Every structure is written in structure tokens, then in C-alpha cells.
């Protein structure tokens, strides 16, 4: 009888910056076995298991900082629309549809097992390390055959982590990805604002906070975003409104519950839903009001924005809303939207809307996504949120509270988080935000699970492009699970980009801003702009490692 050869499992630790799709890509990737961290810093890396045939494997995680360690199985996302056909940028992993590693399923959801099939990857996440002692720590991953009949010996890998005696500053950069309560309800098939819905909302908020999101779009009224003219999104208006004659009364209890839920997870900044329709400000948002006990669709596509009725409504709502927000202690941390992405053709409509609402908002901040600097120059958008491929003219004016954003249109030269993009085009945003003093960053799709214009629901496990409307990965950064939500690799990479800003700031406190900028320029071999930056996976991690060492060396000399 022929001797049965014992099956071999190979294991390899690689950078979080790699999107590994094949065994050959895994073998070619550089190995990562050590990391240097500030106290409080997040880090992630990948552990790949390679097998000769498909077998179930058991995974064991051991660490002296186990309370900080989470493990996920990396799963492929359906990249059905990688990029627009006319995009001239060639810096994409692929332009062909297929699977791309992105979905992170908690290992415990799979009872500590994977179905190894040639190549399978774990995402090891280390977070909340403020209480970790300085010095050496470890994370050991053991992979072994789960079925004794497979005769697969256990293999292990170890990540050595050195935590230095310096703390990562609290995230100062504001970051919002638009949060869609209606998409949570439809994806999980629950009634809007039922207790099941609120429970899911809490899980999505908790995950958002873990991903560095510290500002939440708050649906005081149903956000008038990505909705076709004449169409309705599901009603997620938190505000209960009653009308008696010409007088409106407002019940803010739903808004209160929302804000308290966000605060529970450390989210203390709030975007208030847009007050006028998107792309032109021609109409009022869809707003429901109870009159004589009957729920009525009082405002919407059938009511012009400049109508007397809507102006009088805002005149009563906004002062009461400000009083409520002040009572909640969050008024100073609230940002009001007028209308999303107005073009220069809409500037007079925008002026009319802004001049109506600004006196009603007191000292509250207003902000909007736009590409044309004339809105800022005319004093209409005090906090401009500018598309990163149109931001140069804004940067020339050195605006104190400049924000930036990207969406489906930022496909060429600049960074983004599309599935088909290499991770370094996602991560580079941190250095760019630091270099250009960007106060906050906005991305429109935390969990948009609809088609374009919200015409119908999509299955995010079948299409990551809102059914070929946007480049895959643009509409959402998290995936609905059976009873909650799964994060993505792309979301964690951007969290690291936000951390990069704080590492730069920590070094700046020690050696000065100009010296930090010189280090970045020298290491990059160029002046980094939003369109020009090193195009490789090693640059940012190596630069951050150098900065950590400089922080440790500086503090040791004190």
C-alpha cells in the first residue's frame, strides 16, 4: 500500500495593504513579522493559509493582549463594475469584474474555522491599546486541520509588537460617511424604528465608531439624497410634527434617542439632514406632518423650495430645533446642510436658501459638498466640502475650515476607496489631509444598499456598484450580516489613514510642522499633492514607522 503523504499547511503573515487574490500573489508578497506602535494605535495585518486541497481548518489566536485582538475571515466581494469604461487612469489592480477581497467576517461567526481551499486569509485587528503596557507583545496564530482524517499538522505564525511610551492623540479630523437608516431597515427586512431597527442602528453606529467615523448624518427629516425626482425613499424622519392651523409643534424624542445612541459610542458630531432638494434646490424635502390625526405628505417634490408654505415651516422648525440641540449640549458640534452638490448654475437658488435659513440657525455651522469656489467666495458655504480633484483653487485661499470629499467621480489621479484600486490610493488620504490642513472628510456611502436614485433595493453581496451605477465599493463600506454588520478592509485602511494624520501631529509637537513636512517630502521624493503621490504599498507604512521611531527617540532624550 502506498504511504499517505501528510498534507502540508503553509502560513504567511503579510501587510494589511495587500489585496491578495491568488496563491502566487501571496507568495510574492513581503512577509510581515513585527510592528512598532504608539499606545492607543490601531494596527492590522493578514495571515494567509495555503493548502494543497480543500479541507476545514481550525484557527487559534493567542496573545498577551488578547483583549485588544479581533480576527476576521477575509471574504471576496462581488466587484461587478470596477470602473467606468472611459476612465483614463491605469493605476487599478484590475479593470475586469470578479471577486476582490474586502468583506471581514468575524472568526467567531464561523466557530473558529475556515474552509481552506488553496488560499484563505485572516485579518488580524489590534485596537484599543491605550491601556497596553509599553514594551514587547505578541499575537500567535495557529492553523491546523479540523478533521483528523485530513492528517494536516498544525502550523503557527507570530507577530511581534513593540509598543512605545507615547500615546496616539485623539482623532482630531472629523470624518463622516453618510449613514442611511432606511437601508438598514430594508436590508434586514425590519419595520422602520421598530425596536429591531433601533437595535440594528446601534450595531451600525458602534461599527462606524470603531472605523474612525466621529460624525453621523442625522435624519431629523428623511435625507433628500440620491432620490429621483418625484420618487420617495422610505420615510426615516425622526422628527414627529403636528400641525394645528398655521402652527407647527415638534416632538424631538426620536432625535434625542439617536443622539444619545451616538454619544454612547463616542460620536459627538452630527450632520443635520439637507434642508433642500439635491442638485438644484428646486424643491422641499419629503416631510410628513400629522394634521387632525392624519399623517400627510406635507412637503416634497410637489412643493417648491421657495414656496411661502415651506419658508414658514422652516421659520418655525429651525429655532425650535436649535433650542433642542442646545439643550442636548450638541449645538456647537452640529453642521447643517443646505443642499448637496450644487453647480454654479444653482448659485442664486443656493443664495436664497442660505439667506433664509442662516438667521434661523444662530451660530450653527453650515457645510455642503461642492466643486466651485464661487460659493465660498460669496460667503454662502462657510465650511466648503470640496471634491479632491477640484480642491486646488480652495487650497490656494488657505481656508481655515476646509473639508474634502470623494465619490464616484474621483476616478483619475486622485485617491479613493474603490474595490479595484490598490490600498495605497485609499491610505494616502491621511498624509494629504495633514499636509493641507483638511479639517474633515466626507464620503457619501457608509451603507447605501439601493440602486442609483433609490429606485429599488440591491443585494450588496451581488452588486457593490448599486447595480452598475457607481464604481464598485463607492456606495458602501460595510456589509449587512444576518443580525448586524460586517466591516471591510477598505474601511479599516481608511481608519489607518486617519491615524496617520495624528502620528504626523504627534511628531509635529516634538519637532515642528515644517520639519514633519520636509520628512514627508524627502521620503516621498516629491511634493505630495492630491494628484501626485508615491504609488506603492510600502511608502506610507514605512514613513509612519520612521515617525514612530523619531517620536520614541525624541522622548528618550527628554
Coordinates of C-alpha atoms in Angstrom, one line a residue, residues 44 291 335 412 507 515 520 547:
X44 CA -4.0 45.2 11.2
X291 CA -52.8 67.2 10.8
X335 CA -23.4 71.0 10.9
X412 CA -8.5 59.6 -12.1
X507 CA 5.7 64.3 15.7
X515 CA 10.3 69.6 9.8
X520 CA 7.3 63.5 4.2
X547 CA 7.9 58.8 12.5

